[in-house]
């Protein structure tokens, strides 16, 4: 019988950690509480070779817990200030980032710049493209979506292409797209990858209690389906213990509205 105390946030952290399995010695960057805890869990369990930073200037062997903490509790393993990060990790491809774009389309192009309107007159102005263009062509990227909906997974193309995906219509003759490497999308409904036709988004597994029809209804484009979609595994008690240690203030509970149970069939 499944443990009814297991939360969806914990399941998502474990699912995010799996994106880093067998990555080798790369810097694991998780943006936001769930992706960061996922990267830290991976480092402490199945992928100890991963490199991590304290978010400021040092590499660390022991992931730093999120939330208020004693800074002198960190164990620096190397010096990596922001000025060196690009040369040693980003441009060399030795990084796997997990990010949360505002929009994603069928081929993994993302948007975090603006919504609606035009480039000169956007309806909603957001962050701008930030480092997404360079990151998307130089190193591995995955995504985390806390609320799977048609507002995020849009029909057609994203309002502004902030990062490169697999859209064949965007391939420029003579350009090198060999290093575009999108791995996984973890959402509150399912896990997706880019194994569909022409690297389109494909369903990998459904979270317990979620149906394929729910995913179809919440996605603005046709998701490639496998014959038998797997069920995302529940976290083990050992994994949950590590998560609690990495997140002593339970910040994970606020990421998903209502912090529902991992198994929503009950």
Short mmCIF file of C-alpha atoms in Angstrom, two decimals:
data_model
loop_
_atom_site.label_atom_id
_atom_site.label_comp_id
_atom_site.label_asym_id
_atom_site.label_seq_id
_atom_site.Cartn_x
_atom_site.Cartn_y
_atom_site.Cartn_z
CA UNK A 1 0.00 0.00 0.00
CA UNK A 2 1.47 3.42 -0.99
CA UNK A 3 2.55 5.78 1.75
CA UNK A 4 -0.12 8.50 1.79
CA UNK A 5 2.35 10.88 3.47
CA UNK A 6 4.49 11.08 0.32
CA UNK A 7 3.87 14.44 -1.33
CA UNK A 8 3.85 15.41 -4.98
CA UNK A 9 6.74 17.78 -4.31
CA UNK A 10 8.85 14.86 -3.09
CA UNK A 11 7.96 12.78 -6.15
CA UNK A 12 8.94 15.70 -8.42
CA UNK A 13 12.26 16.16 -6.64
CA UNK A 14 13.12 12.50 -7.25
CA UNK A 15 11.95 12.78 -10.88
CA UNK A 16 14.19 15.83 -11.37
CA UNK A 17 17.12 13.95 -9.84
CA UNK A 18 16.77 11.24 -12.49
CA UNK A 19 17.48 13.79 -15.21
CA UNK A 20 21.06 13.92 -13.88
CA UNK A 21 21.66 10.15 -13.87
CA UNK A 22 24.71 9.09 -15.94
CA UNK A 23 25.57 12.70 -16.83
CA UNK A 24 29.20 12.34 -15.84
CA UNK A 25 31.27 15.12 -14.28
CA UNK A 26 29.18 18.17 -15.15
CA UNK A 27 27.88 21.04 -13.06
CA UNK A 28 24.28 20.34 -12.08
CA UNK A 29 22.30 23.57 -11.92
CA UNK A 30 18.73 23.39 -10.68
CA UNK A 31 16.86 26.70 -10.84
CA UNK A 32 14.18 26.88 -8.15
CA UNK A 33 13.57 24.74 -5.04
CA UNK A 34 12.39 21.52 -6.74
CA UNK A 35 15.09 21.37 -9.46
CA UNK A 36 17.81 22.36 -7.00
CA UNK A 37 16.76 19.71 -4.51
CA UNK A 38 16.61 17.22 -7.37
CA UNK A 39 20.18 17.99 -8.42
CA UNK A 40 21.35 17.75 -4.79
CA UNK A 41 19.57 14.42 -4.32
CA UNK A 42 21.25 13.09 -7.45
CA UNK A 43 24.66 14.14 -6.11
CA UNK A 44 24.07 12.35 -2.80
CA UNK A 45 22.64 9.15 -4.29
CA UNK A 46 23.14 7.83 -7.80
CA UNK A 47 25.52 10.42 -9.31
CA UNK A 48 28.27 11.44 -6.86
CA UNK A 49 30.48 12.57 -9.76
CA UNK A 50 28.25 15.60 -10.35
CA UNK A 51 29.72 19.00 -9.53
CA UNK A 52 27.65 21.55 -7.62
CA UNK A 53 28.05 25.13 -6.51
CA UNK A 54 26.92 26.93 -3.39
CA UNK A 55 25.17 29.42 -5.68
CA UNK A 56 27.81 32.05 -5.13
CA UNK A 57 31.52 31.45 -5.63
CA UNK A 58 32.47 27.90 -4.65
CA UNK A 59 32.12 24.32 -5.80
CA UNK A 60 30.88 22.06 -3.01
CA UNK A 61 30.99 18.30 -2.45
CA UNK A 62 28.16 18.44 0.09
CA UNK A 63 25.05 20.13 -1.38
CA UNK A 64 24.02 23.23 0.53
CA UNK A 65 20.51 23.01 2.08
CA UNK A 66 18.01 25.57 0.83
CA UNK A 67 16.57 28.30 3.02
CA UNK A 68 18.16 30.08 6.00
CA UNK A 69 21.42 28.43 6.97
CA UNK A 70 24.77 28.96 8.63
CA UNK A 71 27.20 29.96 5.91
CA UNK A 72 30.17 28.60 7.81
CA UNK A 73 28.62 25.13 7.47
CA UNK A 74 29.56 25.02 3.79
CA UNK A 75 32.46 22.84 2.69
CA UNK A 76 34.07 24.53 -0.33
CA UNK A 77 35.84 22.14 -2.70
CA UNK A 78 36.98 24.67 -5.27
CA UNK A 79 36.79 28.30 -6.30
CA UNK A 80 34.31 29.07 -9.09
CA UNK A 81 33.19 32.71 -9.15
CA UNK A 82 30.68 33.89 -11.74
CA UNK A 83 33.45 35.31 -13.91
CA UNK A 84 34.92 31.81 -14.37
CA UNK A 85 31.67 29.88 -14.57
CA UNK A 86 31.08 30.56 -18.27
CA UNK A 87 34.53 29.49 -19.39
CA UNK A 88 34.72 26.38 -17.23
CA UNK A 89 31.14 25.11 -17.51
CA UNK A 90 28.79 26.89 -19.89
CA UNK A 91 30.75 27.35 -23.12
CA UNK A 92 32.54 24.03 -22.68
CA UNK A 93 29.30 22.08 -22.35
CA UNK A 94 30.08 20.85 -18.83
CA UNK A 95 26.75 21.85 -17.36
CA UNK A 96 23.21 20.50 -17.13
CA UNK A 97 20.68 23.17 -16.18
CA UNK A 98 17.05 22.59 -15.24
CA UNK A 99 14.97 25.72 -15.79
CA UNK A 100 11.31 26.79 -15.68
CA UNK A 101 10.32 28.73 -18.82
CA UNK A 102 7.04 30.62 -19.09
CA UNK A 103 6.18 28.96 -22.43
CA UNK A 104 7.34 25.77 -24.17
CA UNK A 105 6.31 24.60 -27.62
CA UNK A 106 6.21 21.17 -29.28
CA UNK A 107 9.91 21.22 -30.23
CA UNK A 108 11.24 22.54 -26.94
CA UNK A 109 11.66 26.18 -27.86
CA UNK A 110 11.10 28.26 -24.75
CA UNK A 111 10.03 31.78 -23.88
CA UNK A 112 10.68 33.88 -20.79
CA UNK A 113 10.80 37.28 -22.51
CA UNK A 114 7.28 38.56 -23.21
CA UNK A 115 3.70 37.39 -23.76
CA UNK A 116 1.36 38.66 -26.44
CA UNK A 117 1.67 41.73 -28.61
CA UNK A 118 4.88 42.30 -30.54
CA UNK A 119 8.56 42.63 -29.73
CA UNK A 120 8.23 46.43 -29.70
CA UNK A 121 4.87 46.45 -27.91
CA UNK A 122 4.54 43.37 -25.72
CA UNK A 123 1.33 42.80 -23.78
CA UNK A 124 3.30 41.43 -20.80
CA UNK A 125 7.01 42.13 -20.40
CA UNK A 126 9.03 39.54 -18.47
CA UNK A 127 12.72 38.94 -17.82
CA UNK A 128 14.10 39.00 -21.31
CA UNK A 129 15.99 36.06 -22.79
CA UNK A 130 18.71 36.19 -20.11
CA UNK A 131 21.32 33.49 -20.81
CA UNK A 132 18.94 31.11 -22.55
CA UNK A 133 20.21 31.54 -26.15
CA UNK A 134 23.80 30.63 -25.31
CA UNK A 135 22.89 27.98 -22.76
CA UNK A 136 20.61 26.19 -25.20
CA UNK A 137 23.31 25.70 -27.81
CA UNK A 138 26.24 24.92 -25.51
CA UNK A 139 25.13 22.52 -22.79
CA UNK A 140 22.44 20.08 -21.69
CA UNK A 141 19.10 21.51 -20.58
CA UNK A 142 16.01 20.11 -18.89
CA UNK A 143 12.86 21.85 -17.65
CA UNK A 144 10.56 21.88 -14.64
CA UNK A 145 6.94 23.01 -14.93
CA UNK A 146 5.04 23.25 -11.62
CA UNK A 147 1.64 23.74 -13.29
CA UNK A 148 1.14 21.81 -16.54
CA UNK A 149 -1.30 23.80 -18.70
CA UNK A 150 -1.95 25.08 -22.21
CA UNK A 151 -0.65 28.46 -21.08
CA UNK A 152 2.79 26.88 -20.70
CA UNK A 153 2.67 24.17 -23.40
CA UNK A 154 1.43 26.35 -26.23
CA UNK A 155 -0.04 25.59 -29.62
CA UNK A 156 2.18 26.64 -32.51
CA UNK A 157 5.34 28.52 -31.51
CA UNK A 158 6.17 30.36 -28.29
CA UNK A 159 5.54 34.12 -28.38
CA UNK A 160 9.27 34.79 -28.46
CA UNK A 161 11.93 32.14 -28.97
CA UNK A 162 14.28 32.64 -26.02
CA UNK A 163 16.16 29.36 -26.41
CA UNK A 164 16.87 26.96 -29.24
CA UNK A 165 14.80 23.79 -29.59
CA UNK A 166 14.39 21.15 -32.28
CA UNK A 167 11.99 23.04 -34.58
CA UNK A 168 13.03 22.01 -38.12
CA UNK A 169 11.62 25.25 -39.53
CA UNK A 170 14.11 27.23 -37.42
CA UNK A 171 17.17 25.42 -38.72
CA UNK A 172 19.40 27.88 -40.57
CA UNK A 173 21.46 26.46 -43.42
CA UNK A 174 25.12 26.17 -42.45
CA UNK A 175 24.54 26.66 -38.72
CA UNK A 176 25.73 24.02 -36.26
CA UNK A 177 22.96 22.66 -34.02
CA UNK A 178 24.87 19.54 -32.99
CA UNK A 179 25.16 20.60 -29.35
CA UNK A 180 21.44 21.23 -28.78
CA UNK A 181 20.63 18.63 -26.12
CA UNK A 182 17.24 18.80 -24.42
CA UNK A 183 16.72 15.90 -22.03
CA UNK A 184 13.62 15.94 -19.85
CA UNK A 185 10.61 17.96 -18.74
CA UNK A 186 9.20 17.26 -15.29
CA UNK A 187 5.70 18.63 -14.63
CA UNK A 188 3.10 18.20 -11.91
CA UNK A 189 1.31 15.70 -14.20
CA UNK A 190 4.00 13.69 -15.93
CA UNK A 191 7.53 13.30 -17.26
CA UNK A 192 8.23 14.19 -20.88
CA UNK A 193 11.26 13.91 -23.14
CA UNK A 194 12.12 14.73 -26.75
CA UNK A 195 11.83 11.25 -28.24
CA UNK A 196 8.88 12.03 -30.54
CA UNK A 197 9.03 12.55 -34.32
CA UNK A 198 11.76 15.07 -35.22
CA UNK A 199 12.61 15.32 -31.50
CA UNK A 200 9.12 16.54 -30.59
CA UNK A 201 7.95 16.29 -26.99
CA UNK A 202 6.90 12.78 -25.94
CA UNK A 203 5.21 11.36 -22.84
CA UNK A 204 7.53 9.15 -20.76
CA UNK A 205 5.56 8.49 -17.58
CA UNK A 206 2.39 9.57 -15.78
CA UNK A 207 2.45 10.44 -12.11
CA UNK A 208 0.32 8.10 -9.97
CA UNK A 209 -3.37 8.86 -10.41
CA UNK A 210 -2.89 11.00 -13.57
CA UNK A 211 -4.33 9.86 -16.90
CA UNK A 212 -2.98 10.35 -20.42
CA UNK A 213 -6.21 12.22 -21.21
CA UNK A 214 -5.43 14.76 -18.48
CA UNK A 215 -2.05 15.40 -20.09
CA UNK A 216 -3.62 15.78 -23.54
CA UNK A 217 -6.20 18.25 -22.21
CA UNK A 218 -3.53 20.32 -20.46
CA UNK A 219 -1.20 20.53 -23.49
CA UNK A 220 -1.67 22.87 -26.43
CA UNK A 221 -0.23 20.46 -28.98
CA UNK A 222 -0.41 16.75 -29.68
CA UNK A 223 1.98 14.91 -27.35
CA UNK A 224 3.68 11.86 -28.81
CA UNK A 225 2.63 8.81 -26.82
CA UNK A 226 4.32 5.48 -26.23
CA UNK A 227 2.27 2.28 -26.41
CA UNK A 228 2.28 1.86 -22.64
CA UNK A 229 3.15 4.89 -20.56
CA UNK A 230 4.98 4.04 -17.36
CA UNK A 231 3.99 5.29 -13.92
CA UNK A 232 6.46 7.62 -12.25
CA UNK A 233 7.90 5.77 -9.23
CA UNK A 234 7.21 7.01 -5.73
CA UNK A 235 10.16 8.18 -3.60
CA UNK A 236 11.75 5.75 -1.19
CA UNK A 237 11.97 6.55 2.50
CA UNK A 238 15.75 6.91 2.13
CA UNK A 239 15.27 9.52 -0.60
CA UNK A 240 12.67 11.36 1.49
CA UNK A 241 15.05 11.49 4.44
CA UNK A 242 17.70 13.16 2.28
CA UNK A 243 15.11 15.62 0.93
CA UNK A 244 14.10 16.58 4.47
CA UNK A 245 17.74 17.16 5.37
CA UNK A 246 18.30 19.31 2.27
CA UNK A 247 15.10 21.29 2.85
CA UNK A 248 14.77 21.64 6.63
CA UNK A 249 12.29 24.51 6.31
CA UNK A 250 9.96 22.55 3.96
CA UNK A 251 10.13 25.19 1.23
CA UNK A 252 9.21 22.46 -1.25
CA UNK A 253 5.67 22.36 0.14
CA UNK A 254 4.88 25.80 -1.30
CA UNK A 255 5.90 25.03 -4.89
CA UNK A 256 2.78 23.05 -5.87
CA UNK A 257 -0.56 24.57 -4.85
CA UNK A 258 -1.95 22.68 -1.87
CA UNK A 259 1.07 20.34 -1.79
CA UNK A 260 -1.07 17.33 -2.80
CA UNK A 261 -0.14 13.68 -2.21
CA UNK A 262 2.10 12.01 -4.77
CA UNK A 263 -0.58 9.44 -5.57
CA UNK A 264 -3.70 11.30 -6.70
CA UNK A 265 -5.73 8.17 -7.41
CA UNK A 266 -6.81 7.99 -3.78
#
